mmCIF file of C-alpha atoms and ligand atoms in Angstrom:
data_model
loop_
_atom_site.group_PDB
_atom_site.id
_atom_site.type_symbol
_atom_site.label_atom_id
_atom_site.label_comp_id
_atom_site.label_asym_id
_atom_site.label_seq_id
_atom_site.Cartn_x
_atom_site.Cartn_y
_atom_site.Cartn_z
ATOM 1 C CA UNK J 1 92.792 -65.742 -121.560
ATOM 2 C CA UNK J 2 91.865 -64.955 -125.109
ATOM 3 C CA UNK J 3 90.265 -61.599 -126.056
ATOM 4 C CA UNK J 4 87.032 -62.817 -127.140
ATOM 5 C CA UNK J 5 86.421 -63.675 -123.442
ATOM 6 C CA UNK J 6 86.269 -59.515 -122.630
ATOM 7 C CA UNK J 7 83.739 -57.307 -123.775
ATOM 8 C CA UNK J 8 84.328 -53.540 -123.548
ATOM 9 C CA UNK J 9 81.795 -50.814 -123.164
ATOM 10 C CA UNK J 10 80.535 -47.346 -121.524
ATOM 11 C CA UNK J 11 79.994 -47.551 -117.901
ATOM 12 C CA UNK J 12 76.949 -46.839 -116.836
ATOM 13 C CA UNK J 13 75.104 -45.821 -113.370
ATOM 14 C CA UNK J 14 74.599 -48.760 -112.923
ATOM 15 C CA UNK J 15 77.813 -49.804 -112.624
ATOM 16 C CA UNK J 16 79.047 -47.887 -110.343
ATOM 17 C CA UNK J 17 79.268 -49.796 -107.309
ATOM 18 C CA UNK J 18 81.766 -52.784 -109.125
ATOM 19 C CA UNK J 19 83.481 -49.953 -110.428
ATOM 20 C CA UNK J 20 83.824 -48.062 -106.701
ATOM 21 C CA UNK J 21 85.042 -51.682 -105.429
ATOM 22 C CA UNK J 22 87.555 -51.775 -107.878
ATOM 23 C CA UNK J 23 88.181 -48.285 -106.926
ATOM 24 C CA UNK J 24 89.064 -49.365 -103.366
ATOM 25 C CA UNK J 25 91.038 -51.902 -104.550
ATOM 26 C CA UNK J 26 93.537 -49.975 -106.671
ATOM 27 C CA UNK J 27 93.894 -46.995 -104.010
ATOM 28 C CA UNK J 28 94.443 -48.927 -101.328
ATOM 29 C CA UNK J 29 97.281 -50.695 -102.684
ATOM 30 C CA UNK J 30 99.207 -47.800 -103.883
ATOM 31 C CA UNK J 31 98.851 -46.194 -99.529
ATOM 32 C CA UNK J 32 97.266 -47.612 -96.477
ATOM 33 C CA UNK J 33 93.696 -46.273 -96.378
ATOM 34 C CA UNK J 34 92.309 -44.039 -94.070
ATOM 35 C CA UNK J 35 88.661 -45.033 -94.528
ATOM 36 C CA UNK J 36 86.868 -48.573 -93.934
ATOM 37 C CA UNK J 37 86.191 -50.131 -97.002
ATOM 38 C CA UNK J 38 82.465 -50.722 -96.806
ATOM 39 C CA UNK J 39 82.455 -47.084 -95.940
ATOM 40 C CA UNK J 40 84.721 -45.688 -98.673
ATOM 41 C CA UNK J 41 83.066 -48.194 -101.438
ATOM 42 C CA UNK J 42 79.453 -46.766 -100.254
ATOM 43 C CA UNK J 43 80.766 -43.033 -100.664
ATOM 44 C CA UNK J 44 82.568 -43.675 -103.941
ATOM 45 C CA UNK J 45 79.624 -45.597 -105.447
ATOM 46 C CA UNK J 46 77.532 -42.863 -104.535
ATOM 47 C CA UNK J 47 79.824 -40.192 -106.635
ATOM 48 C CA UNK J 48 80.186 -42.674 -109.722
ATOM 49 C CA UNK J 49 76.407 -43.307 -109.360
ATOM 50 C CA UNK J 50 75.550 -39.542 -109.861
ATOM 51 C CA UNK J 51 78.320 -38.544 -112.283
ATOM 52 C CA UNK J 52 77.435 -41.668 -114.952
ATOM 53 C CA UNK J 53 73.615 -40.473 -114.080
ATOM 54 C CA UNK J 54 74.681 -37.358 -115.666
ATOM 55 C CA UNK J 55 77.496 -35.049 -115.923
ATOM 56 C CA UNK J 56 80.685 -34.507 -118.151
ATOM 57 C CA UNK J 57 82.479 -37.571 -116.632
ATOM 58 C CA UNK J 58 82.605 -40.441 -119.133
ATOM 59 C CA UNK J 59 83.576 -43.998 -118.467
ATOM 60 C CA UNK J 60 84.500 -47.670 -120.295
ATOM 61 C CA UNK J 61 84.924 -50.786 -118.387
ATOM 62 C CA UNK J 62 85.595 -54.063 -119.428
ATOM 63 C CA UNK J 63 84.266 -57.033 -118.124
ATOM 64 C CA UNK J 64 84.678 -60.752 -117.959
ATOM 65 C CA UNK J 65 81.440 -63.695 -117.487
ATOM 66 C CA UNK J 66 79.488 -60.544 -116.463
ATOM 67 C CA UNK J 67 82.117 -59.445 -113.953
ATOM 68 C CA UNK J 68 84.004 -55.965 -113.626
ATOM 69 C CA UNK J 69 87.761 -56.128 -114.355
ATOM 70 C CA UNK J 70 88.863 -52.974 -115.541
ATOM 71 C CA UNK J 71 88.120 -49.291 -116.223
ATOM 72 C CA UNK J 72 89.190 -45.911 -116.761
ATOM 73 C CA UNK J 73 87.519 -42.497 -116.694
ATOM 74 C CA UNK J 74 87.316 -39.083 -118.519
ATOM 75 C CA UNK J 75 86.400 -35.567 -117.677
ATOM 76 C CA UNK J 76 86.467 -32.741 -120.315
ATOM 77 C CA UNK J 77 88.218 -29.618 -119.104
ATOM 78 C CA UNK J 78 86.629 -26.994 -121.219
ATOM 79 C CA UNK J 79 89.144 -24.324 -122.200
ATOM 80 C CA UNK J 80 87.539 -20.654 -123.315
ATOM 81 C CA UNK J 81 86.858 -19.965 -127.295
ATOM 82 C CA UNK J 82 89.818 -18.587 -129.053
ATOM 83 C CA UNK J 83 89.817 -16.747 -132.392
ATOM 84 C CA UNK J 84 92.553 -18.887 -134.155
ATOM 85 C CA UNK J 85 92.205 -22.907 -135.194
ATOM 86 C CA UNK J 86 92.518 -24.883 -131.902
ATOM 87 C CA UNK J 87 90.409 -27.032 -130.636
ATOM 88 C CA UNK J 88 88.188 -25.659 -127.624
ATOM 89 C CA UNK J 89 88.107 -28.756 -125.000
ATOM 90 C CA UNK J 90 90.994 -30.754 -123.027
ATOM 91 C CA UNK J 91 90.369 -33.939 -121.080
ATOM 92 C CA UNK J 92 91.814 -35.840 -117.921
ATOM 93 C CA UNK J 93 92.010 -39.361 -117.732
ATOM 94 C CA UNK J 94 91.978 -41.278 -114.771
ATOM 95 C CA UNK J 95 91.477 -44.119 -112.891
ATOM 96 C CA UNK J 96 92.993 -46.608 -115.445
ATOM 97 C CA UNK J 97 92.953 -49.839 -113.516
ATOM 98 C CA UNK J 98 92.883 -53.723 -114.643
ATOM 99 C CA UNK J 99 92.668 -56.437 -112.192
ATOM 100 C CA UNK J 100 95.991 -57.736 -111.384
ATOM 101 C CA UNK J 101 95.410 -61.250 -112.900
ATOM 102 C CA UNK J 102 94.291 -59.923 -116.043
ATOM 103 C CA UNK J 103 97.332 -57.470 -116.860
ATOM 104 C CA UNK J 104 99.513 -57.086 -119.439
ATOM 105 C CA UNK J 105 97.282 -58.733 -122.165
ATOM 106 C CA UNK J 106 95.661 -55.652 -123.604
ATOM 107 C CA UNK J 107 92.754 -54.902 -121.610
ATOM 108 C CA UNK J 108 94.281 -51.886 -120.617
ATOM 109 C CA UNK J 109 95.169 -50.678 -123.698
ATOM 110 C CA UNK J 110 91.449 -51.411 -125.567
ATOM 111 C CA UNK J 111 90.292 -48.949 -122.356
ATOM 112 C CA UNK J 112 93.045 -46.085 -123.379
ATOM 113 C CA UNK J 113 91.769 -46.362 -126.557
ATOM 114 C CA UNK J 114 88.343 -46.334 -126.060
ATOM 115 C CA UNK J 115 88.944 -43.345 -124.382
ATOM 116 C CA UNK J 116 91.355 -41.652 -126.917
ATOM 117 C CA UNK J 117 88.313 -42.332 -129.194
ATOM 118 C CA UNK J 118 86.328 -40.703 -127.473
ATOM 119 C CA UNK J 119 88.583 -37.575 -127.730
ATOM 120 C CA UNK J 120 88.891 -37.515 -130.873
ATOM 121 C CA UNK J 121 85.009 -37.233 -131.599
ATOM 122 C CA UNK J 122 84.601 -34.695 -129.176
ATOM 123 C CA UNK J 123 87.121 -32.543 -130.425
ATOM 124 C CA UNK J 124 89.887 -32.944 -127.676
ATOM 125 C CA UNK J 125 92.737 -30.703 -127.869
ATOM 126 C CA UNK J 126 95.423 -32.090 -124.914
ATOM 127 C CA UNK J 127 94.859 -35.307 -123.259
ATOM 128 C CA UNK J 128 96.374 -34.927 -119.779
ATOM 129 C CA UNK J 129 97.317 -37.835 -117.514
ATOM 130 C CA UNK J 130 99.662 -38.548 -114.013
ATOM 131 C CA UNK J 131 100.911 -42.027 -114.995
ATOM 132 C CA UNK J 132 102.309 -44.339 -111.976
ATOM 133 C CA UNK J 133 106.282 -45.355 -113.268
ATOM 134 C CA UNK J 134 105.151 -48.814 -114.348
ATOM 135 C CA UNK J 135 102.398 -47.409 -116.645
ATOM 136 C CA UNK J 136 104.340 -44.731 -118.545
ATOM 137 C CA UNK J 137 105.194 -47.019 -121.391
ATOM 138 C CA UNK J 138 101.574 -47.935 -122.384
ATOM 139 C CA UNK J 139 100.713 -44.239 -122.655
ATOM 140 C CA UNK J 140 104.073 -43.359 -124.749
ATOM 141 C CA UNK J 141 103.311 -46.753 -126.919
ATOM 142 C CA UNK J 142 99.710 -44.486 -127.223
ATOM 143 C CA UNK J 143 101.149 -41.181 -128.055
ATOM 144 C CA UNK J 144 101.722 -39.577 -125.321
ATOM 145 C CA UNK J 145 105.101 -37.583 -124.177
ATOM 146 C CA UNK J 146 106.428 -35.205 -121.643
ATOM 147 C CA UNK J 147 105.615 -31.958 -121.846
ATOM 148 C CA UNK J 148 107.990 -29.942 -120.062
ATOM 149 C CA UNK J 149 105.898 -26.908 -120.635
ATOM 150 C CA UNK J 150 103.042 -28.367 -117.930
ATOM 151 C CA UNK J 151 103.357 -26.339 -114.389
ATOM 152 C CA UNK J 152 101.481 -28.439 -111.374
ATOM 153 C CA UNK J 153 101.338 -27.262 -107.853
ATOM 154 C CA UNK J 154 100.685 -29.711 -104.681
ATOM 155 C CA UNK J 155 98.532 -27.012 -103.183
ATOM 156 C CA UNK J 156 98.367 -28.465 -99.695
ATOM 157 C CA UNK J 157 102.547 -28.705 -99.587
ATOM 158 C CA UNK J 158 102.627 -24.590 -100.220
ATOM 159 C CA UNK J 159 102.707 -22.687 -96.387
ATOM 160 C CA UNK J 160 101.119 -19.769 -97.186
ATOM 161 C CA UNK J 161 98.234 -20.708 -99.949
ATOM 162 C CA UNK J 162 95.011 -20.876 -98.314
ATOM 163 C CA UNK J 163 95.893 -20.111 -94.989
ATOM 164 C CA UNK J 164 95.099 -16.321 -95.438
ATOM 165 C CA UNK J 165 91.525 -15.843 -94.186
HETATM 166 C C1 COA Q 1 97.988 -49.635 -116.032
HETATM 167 C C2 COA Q 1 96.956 -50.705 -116.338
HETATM 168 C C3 COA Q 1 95.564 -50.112 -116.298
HETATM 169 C C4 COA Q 1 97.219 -51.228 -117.750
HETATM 170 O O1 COA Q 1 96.348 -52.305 -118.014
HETATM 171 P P1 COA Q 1 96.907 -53.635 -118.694
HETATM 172 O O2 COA Q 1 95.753 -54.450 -119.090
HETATM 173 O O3 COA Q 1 97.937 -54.251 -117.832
HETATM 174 O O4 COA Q 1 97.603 -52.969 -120.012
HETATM 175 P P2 COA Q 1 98.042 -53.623 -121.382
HETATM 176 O O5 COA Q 1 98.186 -55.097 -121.259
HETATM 177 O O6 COA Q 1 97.179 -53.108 -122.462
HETATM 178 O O7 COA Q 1 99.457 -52.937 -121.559
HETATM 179 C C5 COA Q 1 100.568 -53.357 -120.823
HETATM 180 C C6 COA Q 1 101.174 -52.139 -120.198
HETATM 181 O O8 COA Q 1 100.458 -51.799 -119.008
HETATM 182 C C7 COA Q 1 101.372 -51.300 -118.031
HETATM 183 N N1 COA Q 1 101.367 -52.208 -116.913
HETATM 184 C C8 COA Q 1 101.417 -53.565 -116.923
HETATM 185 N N2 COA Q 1 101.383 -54.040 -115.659
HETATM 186 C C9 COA Q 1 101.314 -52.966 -114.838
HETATM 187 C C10 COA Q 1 101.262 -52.813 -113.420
HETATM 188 N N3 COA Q 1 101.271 -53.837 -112.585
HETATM 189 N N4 COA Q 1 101.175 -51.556 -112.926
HETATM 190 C C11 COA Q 1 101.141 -50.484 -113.740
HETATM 191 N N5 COA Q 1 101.199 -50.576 -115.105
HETATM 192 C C12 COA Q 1 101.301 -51.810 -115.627
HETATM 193 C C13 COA Q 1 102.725 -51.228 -118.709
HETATM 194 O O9 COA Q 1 102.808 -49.947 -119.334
HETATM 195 C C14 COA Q 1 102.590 -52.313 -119.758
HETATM 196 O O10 COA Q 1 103.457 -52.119 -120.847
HETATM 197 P P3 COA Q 1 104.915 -52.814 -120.878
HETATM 198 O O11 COA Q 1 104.740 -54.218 -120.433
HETATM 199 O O12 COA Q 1 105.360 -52.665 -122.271
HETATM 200 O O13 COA Q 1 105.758 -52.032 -119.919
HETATM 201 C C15 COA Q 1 97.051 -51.895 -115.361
HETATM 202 O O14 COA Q 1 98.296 -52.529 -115.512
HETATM 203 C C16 COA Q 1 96.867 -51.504 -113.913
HETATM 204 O O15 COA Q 1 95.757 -51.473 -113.440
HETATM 205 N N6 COA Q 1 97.960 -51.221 -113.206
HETATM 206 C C17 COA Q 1 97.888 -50.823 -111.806
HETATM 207 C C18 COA Q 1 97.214 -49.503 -111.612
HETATM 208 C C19 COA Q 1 97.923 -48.383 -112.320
HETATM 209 O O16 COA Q 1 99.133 -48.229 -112.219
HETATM 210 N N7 COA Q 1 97.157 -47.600 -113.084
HETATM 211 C C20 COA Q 1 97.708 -46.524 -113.862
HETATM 212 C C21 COA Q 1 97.286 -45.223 -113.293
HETATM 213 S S1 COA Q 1 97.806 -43.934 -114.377
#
């Protein structure tokens, strides 16, 4: 596998049902779905259909003879003006996946980076991300650390939130 062979762009609408497939793929092997897959790939093509049609989502994939192998996604989390110098937008990345056969050769990486790119013509203050264990080291080898300042609450774990009306 050389790196000529992989070309790297924005996903478009157009994409989206590859990239829903690949979806399925990488979900389903980190839990045992709940959903059929023709049904879950139909739903989730849907969603990446409309949000590349238009919205603050952004995606890259990267693809191989014309064929989906990897992407990762982005959605701006605007944070209110403030008076003093800090940028006014943070992001979420997400589904970062690469098809098992063509790991650990970079593709990954060239996605992150697109994406980083991204950030850093939009403005981006904090990049936030929930790595799996294997995948920490490509984000700290990309700049990213630990914050021990960052709260997160598994709403549905919390008796009491929600169940109040
Ligand atoms: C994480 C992932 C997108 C990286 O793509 P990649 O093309 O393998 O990445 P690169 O070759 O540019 O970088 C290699 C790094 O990817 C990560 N990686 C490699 N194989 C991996 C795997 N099977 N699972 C998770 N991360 C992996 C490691 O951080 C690795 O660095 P290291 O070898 O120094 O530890 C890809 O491996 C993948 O799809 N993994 C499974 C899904 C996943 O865990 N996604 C992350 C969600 S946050």
């Amino acid at each position: 596998l050389s790196a000529g062979d992989i070309r790297f762009r924005r996903a478009r609408s157009d994409d989206a049902r590859a990239l829903a497939v690949l979806r399925y793929q990488f979900r389903s092997q980190l839990a045992e779905p709940q959903e059929p897959a023709d049904q879950f790939v139909g739903r989730c093509a849907e969603w990446m259909q409309s949000r590349l049609a238009g919205s603050t989502w952004v995606a890259w994939l990267a693809e191989r003879d014309g064929n989906v192998i990897g992407q990762i996604w982005l959605n701006p989390i605007e944070k209110i003006p403030n008076p003093v110098a800090e940028r006014e937008t943070n992001a979420y990345i997400t589904n970062a996946f690469v098809l098992p056969e063509f790991r650990a050769s970079g593709v990954g990486g060239e996605l992150l980076r697109l994406a980083l790119r991204w950030c850093e013509q939009a403005a981006v203050d904090r990049v936030v991300l929930w790595p799996t264990r294997r995948s920490r080291s490509l984000y700290a080898r990309n700049g990213f650390k630990v914050d021990n300042d960052l709260m997160e609450l598994r709403v549905d774990t919390q008796p009491g939130v929600g169940h109040d009306a």
